[in-house]
Amino acid sequence: QKEVEQNSGPLSVPEGAIASLNCTYSDRGSQSFFWYRQYSGKSPELIMSIYSNGDKEDGRFTAQLNKASQYVSLLIRDSQPSDSATYLCAVLPTGGFKTIFGAGTRLFVKA
Amino acid sequence: DTEVTQTPKHLVMGMTNKKSLKCEQHMGHRAMYWYKQKAKKPPELMFVYSYEKLSINESVPSRFSPECPNSSLLNLHLHALQPEDSALYLCASSQLAGGTNEQFFGPGTRLTVL
């Protein structure tokens, strides 16, 4: 069974701090990794994708991938109350069409 | 146009009704997906269409019937649903299925089965 695991949280950080969200996956052959943000009652919104080991930065967001450790993370710098949402880690195994989603981490940013 | 649209936004139906959910994208994507999401759970894949052909059916009950009339449209026909089918139904699309292709979700249809 291919799995994606996330800490369900809630993760609470003060405004302006760095929020660190973590995800591990079981299929060593996975090649594509995505982070989605989902506000309550809304649909998931793609915020980052990463395919190679290392860091990928986009504005306040940095995705980090370590395939040897089967670990992917999302850092949110200068966290804002508007970042409060559930963050879903998603992994696409090699050759597959089925994206495997983690259960999501709820993030609260306190003003 | 970088949007996936879904109609209706909300749907309430009885267990004997027949209804359809509709999804449309104009991004030239050739893969489209139906997901079901229950509260506080991640999206669960139901169906994948690639080049208008059904590629994946995740053992979904036959009371859910997908249809892909053309590369821009995806329907989900509903018949004889159960109350436990109440959920948020999400449509997504990607350039191609699999690989590095990012999926973009529509706003969803909130379905309540009475």
Tab-separated table of C-alpha atoms in Angstrom:
chain	number	residue	atom	x	y	z
A	1	GLN	CA	0.000	0.000	0.000
A	2	LYS	CA	1.521	3.298	-1.083
A	3	GLU	CA	1.201	5.850	1.676
A	4	VAL	CA	1.782	9.499	2.366
A	5	GLU	CA	1.984	10.535	5.997
A	6	GLN	CA	1.603	13.967	7.534
A	7	ASN	CA	1.223	15.186	11.090
A	8	SER	CA	-2.440	16.163	11.325
A	9	GLY	CA	-1.694	19.045	13.684
A	10	PRO	CA	-2.985	21.507	14.403
A	11	LEU	CA	0.271	23.364	14.014
A	12	SER	CA	0.065	26.770	15.612
A	13	VAL	CA	2.610	29.509	14.854
A	14	PRO	CA	2.645	33.235	15.627
A	15	GLU	CA	2.306	35.760	12.823
A	16	GLY	CA	5.643	36.441	11.168
A	17	ALA	CA	7.167	33.096	12.168
A	18	ILE	CA	8.262	30.252	9.880
A	19	ALA	CA	5.784	27.385	9.596
A	20	SER	CA	7.328	24.020	8.785
A	21	LEU	CA	5.118	21.276	7.387
A	22	ASN	CA	6.448	17.772	6.876
A	23	CYS	CA	5.496	14.738	4.825
A	24	THR	CA	6.933	11.259	4.346
A	25	TYR	CA	6.051	8.780	1.634
A	26	SER	CA	6.478	5.055	1.272
A	27	ASP	CA	6.975	4.522	-2.490
A	28	ARG	CA	10.694	5.022	-3.081
A	29	GLY	CA	10.121	5.321	-6.832
A	30	SER	CA	7.873	8.389	-6.540
A	31	GLN	CA	8.908	11.228	-8.807
A	32	SER	CA	6.420	14.065	-8.412
A	33	PHE	CA	5.495	15.884	-5.221
A	34	PHE	CA	2.904	18.570	-4.652
A	35	TRP	CA	1.663	20.796	-1.866
A	36	TYR	CA	-1.941	21.961	-1.881
A	37	ARG	CA	-3.578	24.495	0.420
A	38	GLN	CA	-7.221	23.976	1.307
A	39	TYR	CA	-9.283	26.554	3.156
A	40	SER	CA	-12.276	25.278	5.090
A	41	GLY	CA	-15.169	24.550	2.734
A	42	LYS	CA	-13.084	25.259	-0.376
A	43	SER	CA	-11.268	23.094	-2.902
A	44	PRO	CA	-7.517	22.341	-2.845
A	45	GLU	CA	-5.282	24.937	-4.459
A	46	LEU	CA	-1.871	23.940	-5.823
A	47	ILE	CA	0.867	26.041	-4.238
A	48	MET	CA	4.085	24.143	-4.967
A	49	SER	CA	5.376	21.251	-7.024
A	50	ILE	CA	8.851	19.718	-6.746
A	51	TYR	CA	10.501	16.919	-8.684
A	52	SER	CA	14.241	17.042	-7.856
A	53	ASN	CA	16.171	16.789	-4.613
A	54	GLY	CA	16.830	20.109	-2.953
A	55	ASP	CA	14.913	23.296	-2.392
A	56	LYS	CA	12.448	25.142	-4.587
A	57	GLU	CA	11.382	28.642	-3.610
A	58	ASP	CA	8.325	30.619	-4.688
A	59	GLY	CA	7.741	33.825	-2.774
A	60	ARG	CA	7.239	33.001	0.903
A	61	PHE	CA	7.036	29.267	0.178
A	62	THR	CA	9.941	26.833	-0.018
A	63	ALA	CA	9.488	23.160	-0.827
A	64	GLN	CA	12.269	20.770	0.136
A	65	LEU	CA	12.686	17.256	-1.224
A	66	ASN	CA	14.980	14.488	0.027
A	67	LYS	CA	14.338	11.321	-1.975
A	68	ALA	CA	16.903	9.279	-0.036
A	69	SER	CA	14.963	9.938	3.166
A	70	GLN	CA	11.585	9.862	1.359
A	71	TYR	CA	10.761	13.197	2.871
A	72	VAL	CA	9.235	16.376	1.515
A	73	SER	CA	8.560	19.559	3.434
A	74	LEU	CA	7.009	22.976	2.979
A	75	LEU	CA	8.307	26.076	4.724
A	76	ILE	CA	6.173	29.191	4.922
A	77	ARG	CA	8.166	32.285	5.853
A	78	ASP	CA	6.615	35.360	7.474
A	79	SER	CA	3.420	33.418	8.184
A	80	GLN	CA	0.199	35.407	7.958
A	81	PRO	CA	-3.236	34.700	9.458
A	82	SER	CA	-4.417	34.200	5.861
A	83	ASP	CA	-2.101	31.171	5.658
A	84	SER	CA	-4.331	29.386	8.192
A	85	ALA	CA	-5.598	26.371	6.255
A	86	THR	CA	-5.074	22.650	5.799
A	87	TYR	CA	-1.982	21.770	3.769
A	88	LEU	CA	-2.132	18.557	1.764
A	89	CYS	CA	1.000	16.749	0.643
A	90	ALA	CA	0.462	14.764	-2.569
A	91	VAL	CA	2.747	12.238	-4.232
A	92	LEU	CA	2.540	10.712	-7.697
A	93	PRO	CA	4.296	7.345	-7.983
A	94	THR	CA	6.410	6.620	-11.052
A	95	GLY	CA	4.351	5.539	-14.021
A	96	GLY	CA	1.121	6.018	-12.130
A	97	PHE	CA	-1.902	8.178	-12.734
A	98	LYS	CA	-3.130	8.085	-9.157
A	99	THR	CA	-1.977	10.896	-6.882
A	100	ILE	CA	-1.751	9.790	-3.267
A	101	PHE	CA	-2.767	12.483	-0.771
A	102	GLY	CA	-1.694	12.738	2.832
A	103	ALA	CA	-4.343	13.398	5.459
A	104	GLY	CA	-3.278	17.049	5.655
A	105	THR	CA	-1.828	19.280	8.360
A	106	ARG	CA	-3.988	22.039	9.830
A	107	LEU	CA	-2.044	25.247	10.275
A	108	PHE	CA	-3.154	28.123	12.504
A	109	VAL	CA	-1.298	31.421	12.322
A	110	LYS	CA	-2.054	33.568	15.367
A	111	ALA	CA	-2.202	37.335	14.887
B	1	ASP	CA	-8.145	30.844	-18.928
B	2	THR	CA	-6.669	28.824	-16.067
B	3	GLU	CA	-9.849	27.736	-14.417
B	4	VAL	CA	-11.802	24.566	-13.835
B	5	THR	CA	-15.499	25.237	-13.356
B	6	GLN	CA	-18.087	22.986	-11.761
B	7	THR	CA	-21.864	23.134	-11.614
B	8	PRO	CA	-23.899	23.127	-9.542
B	9	LYS	CA	-22.177	24.510	-6.429
B	10	HIS	CA	-24.662	22.758	-4.167
B	11	LEU	CA	-26.992	19.838	-4.804
B	12	VAL	CA	-29.563	18.224	-2.554
B	13	MET	CA	-31.116	15.020	-3.831
B	14	GLY	CA	-33.241	12.167	-2.614
B	15	MET	CA	-32.154	8.565	-2.834
B	16	THR	CA	-34.412	7.924	-5.834
B	17	ASN	CA	-33.342	10.955	-7.858
B	18	LYS	CA	-31.107	11.081	-10.899
B	19	LYS	CA	-28.804	14.090	-11.208
B	20	SER	CA	-25.583	15.063	-12.934
B	21	LEU	CA	-22.517	17.027	-11.921
B	22	LYS	CA	-20.696	18.961	-14.611
B	23	CYS	CA	-17.090	20.051	-14.966
B	24	GLU	CA	-15.441	22.147	-17.659
B	25	GLN	CA	-11.894	23.264	-18.362
B	26	HIS	CA	-10.490	25.375	-21.184
B	27	MET	CA	-6.790	24.906	-20.502
B	28	GLY	CA	-6.291	22.325	-23.237
B	29	HIS	CA	-5.718	19.641	-20.622
B	30	ARG	CA	-6.118	16.044	-21.757
B	31	ALA	CA	-6.578	14.433	-18.337
B	32	MET	CA	-9.564	14.986	-16.079
B	33	TYR	CA	-10.397	13.538	-12.683
B	34	TRP	CA	-13.274	13.075	-10.260
B	35	TYR	CA	-12.538	13.054	-6.536
B	36	LYS	CA	-14.776	12.659	-3.510
B	37	GLN	CA	-13.879	14.431	-0.277
B	38	LYS	CA	-15.497	13.891	3.097
B	39	ALA	CA	-15.084	16.390	5.918
B	40	LYS	CA	-11.583	16.502	7.433
B	41	LYS	CA	-10.334	13.836	5.002
B	42	PRO	CA	-8.130	14.113	1.915
B	43	PRO	CA	-9.610	13.839	-1.586
B	44	GLU	CA	-10.237	10.256	-2.723
B	45	LEU	CA	-9.766	9.503	-6.395
B	46	MET	CA	-12.822	8.101	-8.147
B	47	PHE	CA	-12.101	8.239	-11.887
B	48	VAL	CA	-9.371	9.346	-14.281
B	49	TYR	CA	-9.958	10.180	-17.938
B	50	SER	CA	-7.014	10.460	-20.288
B	51	TYR	CA	-7.659	11.632	-23.846
B	52	GLU	CA	-11.395	11.208	-23.183
B	53	LYS	CA	-10.963	7.532	-22.307
B	54	LEU	CA	-11.563	6.138	-18.833
B	55	SER	CA	-8.146	5.139	-17.489
B	56	ILE	CA	-8.858	4.512	-13.828
B	57	ASN	CA	-12.018	3.497	-11.992
B	58	GLU	CA	-11.202	3.154	-8.312
B	59	SER	CA	-13.838	0.474	-7.717
B	60	VAL	CA	-16.528	3.110	-7.504
B	61	PRO	CA	-20.117	1.822	-7.096
B	62	SER	CA	-22.151	1.793	-10.298
B	63	ARG	CA	-24.529	4.407	-8.911
B	64	PHE	CA	-21.786	6.841	-9.991
B	65	SER	CA	-21.380	6.934	-13.765
B	66	PRO	CA	-18.742	9.184	-15.361
B	67	GLU	CA	-18.861	10.531	-18.879
B	68	CYS	CA	-16.361	12.549	-20.900
B	69	PRO	CA	-18.208	13.971	-23.939
B	70	ASN	CA	-15.142	15.864	-25.193
B	71	SER	CA	-11.729	17.031	-24.035
B	72	SER	CA	-13.159	20.015	-22.139
B	73	LEU	CA	-16.127	18.442	-20.383
B	74	LEU	CA	-16.538	15.837	-17.690
B	75	ASN	CA	-19.831	14.715	-16.194
B	76	LEU	CA	-20.688	12.546	-13.237
B	77	HIS	CA	-24.144	10.988	-13.395
B	78	LEU	CA	-25.711	10.104	-10.061
B	79	HIS	CA	-28.497	7.586	-9.479
B	80	ALA	CA	-29.910	5.887	-6.397
B	81	LEU	CA	-27.336	7.430	-4.072
B	82	GLN	CA	-27.096	6.722	-0.367
B	83	PRO	CA	-26.841	9.279	2.460
B	84	GLU	CA	-23.201	8.223	2.984
B	85	ASP	CA	-22.469	9.547	-0.521
B	86	SER	CA	-22.935	13.078	0.797
B	87	ALA	CA	-19.589	14.813	0.278
B	88	LEU	CA	-17.731	17.470	-1.698
B	89	TYR	CA	-17.206	16.251	-5.259
B	90	LEU	CA	-14.147	17.724	-6.895
B	91	CYS	CA	-13.177	17.800	-10.529
B	92	ALA	CA	-9.555	18.342	-11.506
B	93	SER	CA	-7.590	18.520	-14.726
B	94	SER	CA	-3.953	18.249	-15.756
B	95	GLN	CA	-2.097	18.631	-19.027
B	96	LEU	CA	-1.558	14.894	-19.219
B	97	ALA	CA	-2.163	12.069	-16.751
B	98	GLY	CA	0.717	11.150	-14.474
B	99	GLY	CA	4.313	12.291	-14.660
B	100	THR	CA	5.059	15.820	-13.557
B	101	ASN	CA	1.620	17.025	-14.519
B	102	GLU	CA	0.098	19.321	-11.939
B	103	GLN	CA	-3.591	18.894	-11.188
B	104	PHE	CA	-5.842	21.912	-10.863
B	105	PHE	CA	-9.068	21.569	-8.956
B	106	GLY	CA	-12.457	23.134	-9.575
B	107	PRO	CA	-14.448	24.665	-6.694
B	108	GLY	CA	-16.408	21.473	-6.124
B	109	THR	CA	-20.050	20.504	-5.792
B	110	ARG	CA	-21.344	20.062	-2.244
B	111	LEU	CA	-23.720	17.089	-2.471
B	112	THR	CA	-26.274	16.187	0.192
B	113	VAL	CA	-28.259	12.959	-0.177
B	114	LEU	CA	-31.429	12.805	1.911
